[in-house]
Amino acid sequence: MYRMLIYMNNNQSRPKWKLKDYGLRSTPGFVYQQPSALRGRTDVASVTSWLAPIVWEGTFDPTLIDFMYKKQNLTIATTVFALGKYTRFLKDFLESAEQHYFVGFRVQYYLFTDHPEVVPVVKMRENHHLTVRKVPSMNRWQDISMGRMDILEKLIENELAGEADYIFCLDVDTQFYGRWSVESLGRLVGVIHPWFFEAPRHLFTYERRPESLAYIPEGEGDYYFTGAAFGGSLEDVLHLTKTCREQLNIDTANSIEAVWHEESHLNKYFLYNKPSKLLSPEYLWRNINAGSSQIKTIRFSHVAKNNAEVRPNP
Ligand code: 5GW
Ligand code: MN
């Protein structure tokens, strides 16, 4: 009896969001272009110093990876927040996502808004679903930063187990212009910020005051990551959101606000919890009209916005 109780407890304490991982399997007879041990992109790095891939156009074969991931029957949860006047971005965000985002795979969007009545009706592909959740209005940056991490943590912890395999958290003032799909999946995924991919680390806008828990000392730092897109497995993103939320809370209690809010905390997190995959700035570009020789395709980009017009008055 005693043993049986222990057994049952152990059984119940198994992580409920365990990542499906059957490896990547191909099939005899499935033909695709031969990968090369010699040729690849030479103008960009496609691997970090801790051997995580950096995804750029030309580093993966979409035909092959789509074929292998189809066998895994995955669901990708995707969160987006649209509070106040940011609801104006929803139509282009959702319509373009339905053109380019995980086409052929199961997607469950969770949209958090204080104005559910103005959410546009967008035709969803088969296997893509949108859930709208009402949240209280928040006006201050600090509340939105904190609120996002808190809501994400609760969503993963309480609702996503068994419902999704991976999650991405995206800004809404954005649009998709090209494929964003299974090549982006990994345990912990960060996107290199489009303004800093060419910059030395001392120019990164990390938090430099030791009083903040987002503090990164001079001489440290790998990349500068955007706060506008991150993701990974439920388990890893839960740990990320929990950590960032706790550290944002402690900073607030100490009356300090990190220079770039949750983006600063995210950068601190990624420095000491190395992402297993990095997405190049193709996965969050500055603006569709901006060019750069290394960016062969723009997949997702911030759209131009007038901050004074869309942000609440402080
Ligand atoms: C943003 C800045 C100051 C005060 C409020 C906001 C705000 C952010 C808002 O009023 N409504 C809102 O939905 N957001 C969410 O936070 C959106 O999903 C938005 O994409 C995300 C990050 O804010 P952004 O896009 O203004 O930040 P940047 O650094 O991309 O310009
Ligand atoms: Mn944004």
Short mmCIF file of C-alpha atoms and ligand atoms in Angstrom, two decimals:
data_model
loop_
_atom_site.label_atom_id
_atom_site.label_comp_id
_atom_site.label_asym_id
_atom_site.label_seq_id
_atom_site.Cartn_x
_atom_site.Cartn_y
_atom_site.Cartn_z
CA MET A 1 0.00 0.00 0.00
CA TYR A 2 2.77 2.36 1.02
CA ARG A 3 4.71 1.56 -2.12
CA MET A 4 1.69 2.00 -4.26
CA LEU A 5 1.09 5.50 -2.90
CA ILE A 6 4.64 6.46 -3.69
CA TYR A 7 4.26 5.07 -7.16
CA MET A 8 1.09 7.05 -7.77
CA ASN A 9 2.60 10.26 -6.48
CA ASN A 10 5.62 9.82 -8.66
CA ASN A 11 3.39 9.21 -11.58
CA GLN A 12 1.42 12.39 -10.96
CA SER A 13 4.48 14.55 -10.55
CA ARG A 14 5.78 13.73 -14.02
CA PRO A 15 5.98 16.95 -15.98
CA LYS A 16 2.68 17.25 -17.76
CA TRP A 17 4.11 19.33 -20.62
CA LYS A 18 6.77 16.83 -21.66
CA LEU A 19 7.98 17.61 -25.16
CA LYS A 20 7.20 15.06 -27.84
CA ASP A 21 10.52 14.16 -29.35
CA TYR A 22 10.71 11.25 -31.72
CA GLY A 23 13.74 12.60 -33.53
CA LEU A 24 13.57 13.75 -37.10
CA ARG A 25 12.75 10.83 -39.33
CA SER A 26 12.79 10.61 -43.07
CA THR A 27 11.38 7.76 -45.16
CA PRO A 28 12.94 5.48 -47.77
CA GLY A 29 12.18 6.86 -51.20
CA PHE A 30 11.69 10.46 -50.09
CA VAL A 31 14.04 12.44 -52.29
CA TYR A 32 15.49 15.88 -51.65
CA GLN A 33 18.58 17.88 -52.47
CA GLN A 34 21.82 16.52 -51.04
CA PRO A 35 23.09 18.59 -48.09
CA SER A 36 26.72 19.67 -48.42
CA ALA A 37 29.47 19.28 -45.85
CA LEU A 38 31.39 22.00 -47.68
CA ARG A 39 29.04 24.61 -49.05
CA GLY A 40 26.73 26.83 -47.05
CA ARG A 41 26.16 30.50 -46.30
CA THR A 42 29.52 32.26 -46.10
CA ASP A 43 28.28 35.79 -45.38
CA VAL A 44 26.67 34.96 -42.02
CA ALA A 45 27.28 32.61 -39.11
CA SER A 46 24.85 29.72 -39.01
CA VAL A 47 25.97 28.26 -35.69
CA THR A 48 26.77 29.83 -32.29
CA SER A 49 29.87 29.13 -30.19
CA TRP A 50 27.74 26.72 -28.11
CA LEU A 51 26.66 24.93 -31.30
CA ALA A 52 23.10 26.16 -31.56
CA PRO A 53 21.92 26.68 -35.16
CA ILE A 54 21.20 30.21 -36.37
CA VAL A 55 18.43 30.00 -38.94
CA TRP A 56 18.93 31.97 -42.16
CA GLU A 57 17.56 31.50 -45.65
CA GLY A 58 19.71 28.85 -47.31
CA THR A 59 20.58 26.96 -44.11
CA PHE A 60 17.65 24.53 -44.25
CA ASP A 61 15.66 22.55 -46.80
CA PRO A 62 11.96 23.38 -46.36
CA THR A 63 10.83 20.31 -48.28
CA LEU A 64 12.81 17.99 -46.04
CA ILE A 65 12.00 19.53 -42.69
CA ASP A 66 8.30 19.94 -43.48
CA PHE A 67 8.19 16.27 -44.38
CA MET A 68 9.89 15.17 -41.17
CA TYR A 69 7.95 17.44 -38.83
CA LYS A 70 4.60 16.42 -40.38
CA LYS A 71 5.12 13.01 -38.82
CA GLN A 72 5.23 14.54 -35.33
CA ASN A 73 1.67 15.87 -35.37
CA LEU A 74 2.58 19.05 -33.49
CA THR A 75 0.55 21.95 -32.20
CA ILE A 76 2.11 25.40 -31.96
CA ALA A 77 0.49 27.74 -29.46
CA THR A 78 0.98 31.38 -30.41
CA THR A 79 0.24 34.30 -28.15
CA VAL A 80 -0.31 37.90 -29.09
CA PHE A 81 -1.42 40.91 -27.05
CA ALA A 82 -3.47 43.77 -28.44
CA LEU A 83 -4.44 46.32 -25.81
CA GLY A 84 -5.84 49.79 -26.34
CA LYS A 85 -5.13 51.16 -29.80
CA TYR A 86 -2.90 48.23 -30.70
CA THR A 87 -6.02 46.35 -31.85
CA ARG A 88 -5.58 48.24 -35.15
CA PHE A 89 -2.64 45.93 -35.97
CA LEU A 90 -4.67 42.74 -35.62
CA LYS A 91 -6.11 42.51 -39.11
CA ASP A 92 -2.77 42.62 -40.95
CA PHE A 93 -1.09 40.49 -38.30
CA LEU A 94 -3.67 37.70 -38.48
CA GLU A 95 -4.27 37.83 -42.24
CA SER A 96 -0.55 37.69 -43.00
CA ALA A 97 0.00 34.94 -40.41
CA GLU A 98 -2.62 32.88 -42.19
CA GLN A 99 -0.60 33.28 -45.41
CA HIS A 100 2.82 32.40 -44.01
CA TYR A 101 2.87 31.05 -40.44
CA PHE A 102 3.12 27.28 -39.91
CA VAL A 103 1.11 26.51 -43.03
CA GLY A 104 0.10 22.86 -42.92
CA PHE A 105 0.69 22.52 -39.16
CA ARG A 106 -1.71 22.92 -36.25
CA VAL A 107 -1.71 26.43 -34.75
CA GLN A 108 -3.66 27.63 -31.74
CA TYR A 109 -3.57 31.42 -31.39
CA TYR A 110 -4.33 33.00 -28.03
CA LEU A 111 -5.18 36.65 -28.40
CA PHE A 112 -5.30 38.75 -25.24
CA THR A 113 -7.14 42.03 -25.58
CA ASP A 114 -9.16 44.52 -23.55
CA HIS A 115 -11.43 45.08 -26.60
CA PRO A 116 -12.66 41.67 -27.83
CA GLU A 117 -15.51 43.40 -29.69
CA VAL A 118 -13.15 44.94 -32.24
CA VAL A 119 -11.21 41.77 -33.09
CA PRO A 120 -11.53 41.36 -36.88
CA VAL A 121 -12.95 38.18 -38.33
CA VAL A 122 -10.15 36.53 -40.27
CA LYS A 123 -10.63 33.33 -42.20
CA MET A 124 -8.44 30.66 -40.62
CA ARG A 125 -6.81 27.79 -42.47
CA GLU A 126 -7.75 24.25 -41.61
CA ASN A 127 -6.09 23.32 -38.29
CA HIS A 128 -5.57 26.97 -37.32
CA HIS A 129 -7.74 28.32 -34.49
CA LEU A 130 -8.08 31.62 -32.71
CA THR A 131 -9.09 31.99 -29.07
CA VAL A 132 -9.80 35.51 -27.83
CA ARG A 133 -9.34 36.27 -24.14
CA LYS A 134 -10.44 39.47 -22.47
CA VAL A 135 -7.91 41.04 -20.14
CA PRO A 136 -8.18 44.24 -18.11
CA SER A 137 -6.93 47.42 -19.77
CA MET A 138 -3.37 48.33 -18.93
CA ASN A 139 -1.86 51.64 -19.82
CA ARG A 140 1.64 51.72 -18.51
CA TRP A 141 4.53 49.98 -20.17
CA GLN A 142 5.51 48.48 -16.84
CA ASP A 143 2.07 46.90 -16.41
CA ILE A 144 2.03 45.52 -19.94
CA SER A 145 5.56 44.04 -19.62
CA MET A 146 4.70 42.43 -16.33
CA GLY A 147 1.19 41.48 -17.39
CA ARG A 148 2.42 39.69 -20.50
CA MET A 149 4.92 37.49 -18.65
CA ASP A 150 2.38 36.76 -15.93
CA ILE A 151 -0.41 35.83 -18.36
CA LEU A 152 1.95 33.66 -20.45
CA GLU A 153 3.16 31.83 -17.36
CA LYS A 154 -0.40 31.10 -16.21
CA LEU A 155 -1.51 30.07 -19.70
CA ILE A 156 1.29 27.51 -20.05
CA GLU A 157 1.03 26.25 -16.51
CA ASN A 158 -2.74 25.89 -16.34
CA GLU A 159 -3.96 25.30 -19.86
CA LEU A 160 -1.45 24.19 -22.45
CA ALA A 161 -0.36 20.82 -21.09
CA GLY A 162 -1.51 18.25 -23.63
CA GLU A 163 -2.87 21.02 -25.87
CA ALA A 164 0.35 22.24 -27.49
CA ASP A 165 3.95 21.19 -28.00
CA TYR A 166 5.65 24.52 -28.68
CA ILE A 167 4.78 28.13 -28.06
CA PHE A 168 5.75 31.43 -29.69
CA CYS A 169 5.00 34.83 -28.17
CA LEU A 170 4.82 37.62 -30.73
CA ASP A 171 4.35 41.40 -30.87
CA VAL A 172 1.22 42.54 -32.71
CA ASP A 173 2.68 45.62 -34.46
CA THR A 174 4.12 43.27 -37.03
CA GLN A 175 3.35 41.49 -40.28
CA PHE A 176 4.44 38.26 -41.96
CA TYR A 177 5.92 38.47 -45.46
CA GLY A 178 7.45 35.01 -45.85
CA ARG A 179 7.59 31.53 -44.47
CA TRP A 180 7.86 31.10 -40.69
CA SER A 181 7.47 27.41 -39.93
CA VAL A 182 8.97 24.28 -38.34
CA GLU A 183 12.56 25.37 -39.04
CA SER A 184 12.03 27.74 -36.07
CA LEU A 185 11.21 25.01 -33.55
CA GLY A 186 13.53 24.21 -30.66
CA ARG A 187 13.55 23.87 -26.87
CA LEU A 188 14.43 27.52 -26.32
CA VAL A 189 14.35 29.95 -29.23
CA GLY A 190 15.46 33.58 -29.40
CA VAL A 191 15.40 36.02 -32.30
CA ILE A 192 18.41 38.25 -32.96
CA HIS A 193 17.34 41.90 -32.80
CA PRO A 194 17.37 43.53 -36.26
CA TRP A 195 19.22 46.64 -35.07
CA PHE A 196 22.11 44.86 -33.36
CA PHE A 197 23.18 41.86 -35.42
CA GLU A 198 26.23 43.69 -36.73
CA ALA A 199 27.12 45.42 -33.44
CA PRO A 200 29.87 44.63 -30.92
CA ARG A 201 28.53 43.66 -27.49
CA HIS A 202 29.48 46.91 -25.79
CA LEU A 203 26.89 48.67 -27.95
CA PHE A 204 24.06 46.30 -27.01
CA THR A 205 21.34 48.07 -25.02
CA TYR A 206 21.56 45.68 -22.08
CA GLU A 207 20.67 46.92 -18.61
CA ARG A 208 23.94 48.27 -17.19
CA ARG A 209 22.88 49.24 -13.66
CA PRO A 210 23.77 46.55 -11.11
CA GLU A 211 20.69 47.50 -9.06
CA SER A 212 18.43 45.83 -11.65
CA LEU A 213 18.13 42.05 -11.90
CA ALA A 214 18.40 42.48 -15.68
CA TYR A 215 21.99 43.73 -15.18
CA ILE A 216 24.62 42.41 -17.58
CA PRO A 217 28.20 43.52 -16.84
CA GLU A 218 30.45 45.05 -19.50
CA GLY A 219 32.40 42.37 -21.28
CA GLU A 220 29.57 39.82 -21.16
CA GLY A 221 26.88 39.07 -23.72
CA ASP A 222 26.42 36.88 -26.79
CA TYR A 223 23.78 38.51 -28.96
CA TYR A 224 21.11 41.12 -28.40
CA PHE A 225 17.70 39.47 -28.63
CA THR A 226 14.37 41.09 -29.41
CA GLY A 227 11.53 41.00 -26.92
CA ALA A 228 9.07 41.00 -29.82
CA ALA A 229 9.37 37.27 -30.57
CA PHE A 230 10.56 34.31 -28.53
CA GLY A 231 9.46 30.74 -27.99
CA GLY A 232 10.29 27.08 -27.55
CA SER A 233 8.94 24.07 -25.72
CA LEU A 234 6.24 24.62 -23.08
CA GLU A 235 8.60 23.58 -20.32
CA ASP A 236 11.43 25.90 -21.34
CA VAL A 237 9.20 28.89 -22.06
CA LEU A 238 7.42 28.35 -18.74
CA HIS A 239 10.75 28.58 -16.95
CA LEU A 240 11.64 31.68 -18.96
CA THR A 241 8.36 33.49 -18.25
CA LYS A 242 8.43 32.52 -14.57
CA THR A 243 12.00 33.78 -14.16
CA CYS A 244 11.40 37.04 -16.03
CA ARG A 245 8.16 37.67 -14.14
CA GLU A 246 9.85 37.13 -10.76
CA GLN A 247 12.76 39.39 -11.70
CA LEU A 248 10.47 42.11 -13.07
CA ASN A 249 8.58 41.93 -9.77
CA ILE A 250 11.68 42.29 -7.64
CA ASP A 251 12.86 45.23 -9.74
CA THR A 252 9.48 46.91 -9.25
CA ALA A 253 9.70 46.36 -5.49
CA ASN A 254 13.13 48.01 -5.61
CA SER A 255 11.75 50.91 -7.67
CA ILE A 256 13.89 50.18 -10.68
CA GLU A 257 12.68 49.62 -14.25
CA ALA A 258 15.11 47.99 -16.67
CA VAL A 259 16.02 50.15 -19.65
CA TRP A 260 14.11 48.05 -22.21
CA HIS A 261 11.62 46.50 -19.79
CA GLU A 262 11.04 42.78 -20.35
CA GLU A 263 13.42 42.75 -23.30
CA SER A 264 16.25 43.52 -20.85
CA HIS A 265 15.19 40.64 -18.61
CA LEU A 266 14.88 38.34 -21.60
CA ASN A 267 18.44 39.18 -22.65
CA LYS A 268 19.72 38.44 -19.17
CA TYR A 269 17.83 35.12 -19.24
CA PHE A 270 19.25 34.11 -22.63
CA LEU A 271 22.79 34.96 -21.52
CA TYR A 272 22.72 32.39 -18.71
CA ASN A 273 20.19 29.96 -20.24
CA LYS A 274 21.56 29.55 -23.74
CA PRO A 275 18.91 29.24 -26.44
CA SER A 276 19.04 25.94 -28.34
CA LYS A 277 18.17 27.69 -31.61
CA LEU A 278 18.51 31.28 -32.78
CA LEU A 279 16.47 32.89 -35.51
CA SER A 280 18.19 35.45 -37.72
CA PRO A 281 16.73 38.95 -38.15
CA GLU A 282 14.77 37.51 -41.11
CA TYR A 283 12.38 36.49 -38.30
CA LEU A 284 11.92 40.02 -37.03
CA TRP A 285 13.04 42.69 -39.42
CA ARG A 286 12.91 46.44 -38.80
CA ASN A 287 10.58 47.43 -41.56
CA ILE A 288 9.69 45.85 -44.87
CA ASN A 289 11.34 48.69 -46.82
CA ALA A 290 14.70 48.47 -45.07
CA GLY A 291 17.39 46.41 -46.81
CA SER A 292 20.55 44.64 -45.78
CA SER A 293 22.79 42.39 -47.87
CA GLN A 294 22.55 39.44 -45.45
CA ILE A 295 18.75 39.46 -45.38
CA LYS A 296 17.76 37.38 -48.42
CA THR A 297 14.14 37.15 -47.38
CA ILE A 298 12.03 39.02 -44.86
CA ARG A 299 9.70 36.64 -43.04
CA PHE A 300 8.31 38.80 -40.26
CA SER A 301 8.78 42.49 -39.67
CA HIS A 302 7.74 45.31 -37.44
CA VAL A 303 5.37 47.65 -39.26
CA ALA A 304 5.85 51.41 -39.13
CA LYS A 305 3.92 52.87 -36.22
CA ASN A 306 3.46 56.29 -34.74
CA ASN A 307 4.16 55.72 -31.05
CA ALA A 308 2.53 58.99 -30.03
CA GLU A 309 -0.66 57.92 -31.79
CA VAL A 310 -0.98 54.32 -30.56
CA ARG A 311 0.51 54.43 -27.08
CA PRO A 312 -1.52 55.60 -24.13
CA ASN A 313 -0.59 58.97 -22.64
CA PRO A 314 1.53 58.38 -19.56
C1 5GW B 1 3.42 50.01 -25.62
C2 5GW B 1 4.24 51.05 -25.13
C3 5GW B 1 3.80 51.87 -24.09
C4 5GW B 1 2.55 51.66 -23.54
C5 5GW B 1 1.73 50.63 -24.03
C6 5GW B 1 2.17 49.81 -25.07
C7 5GW B 1 1.32 48.72 -25.58
C8 5GW B 1 1.86 47.47 -25.94
C9 5GW B 1 -0.11 48.89 -25.73
O1 5GW B 1 -0.72 49.96 -25.43
N1 5GW B 1 -0.87 47.84 -26.22
C10 5GW B 1 -0.30 46.64 -26.54
O2 5GW B 1 -1.03 45.72 -26.97
N2 5GW B 1 1.05 46.43 -26.38
C11 5GW B 1 1.60 45.09 -26.68
O3 5GW B 1 2.97 45.03 -26.30
C12 5GW B 1 1.55 44.78 -28.19
O4 5GW B 1 1.44 43.37 -28.40
C13 5GW B 1 2.91 45.27 -28.64
O5 5GW B 1 3.31 44.73 -29.89
C14 5GW B 1 3.77 44.82 -27.47
C15 5GW B 1 5.11 45.57 -27.30
O6 5GW B 1 4.93 46.95 -27.39
P1 5GW B 1 5.52 47.77 -28.63
O7 5GW B 1 5.25 47.00 -29.89
O8 5GW B 1 5.01 49.18 -28.61
O9 5GW B 1 7.09 47.79 -28.36
P2 5GW B 1 8.23 48.05 -29.46
O10 5GW B 1 9.53 48.01 -28.66
O11 5GW B 1 8.16 46.97 -30.49
O12 5GW B 1 7.97 49.41 -30.07
MN MN B 2 6.52 45.93 -31.28
#
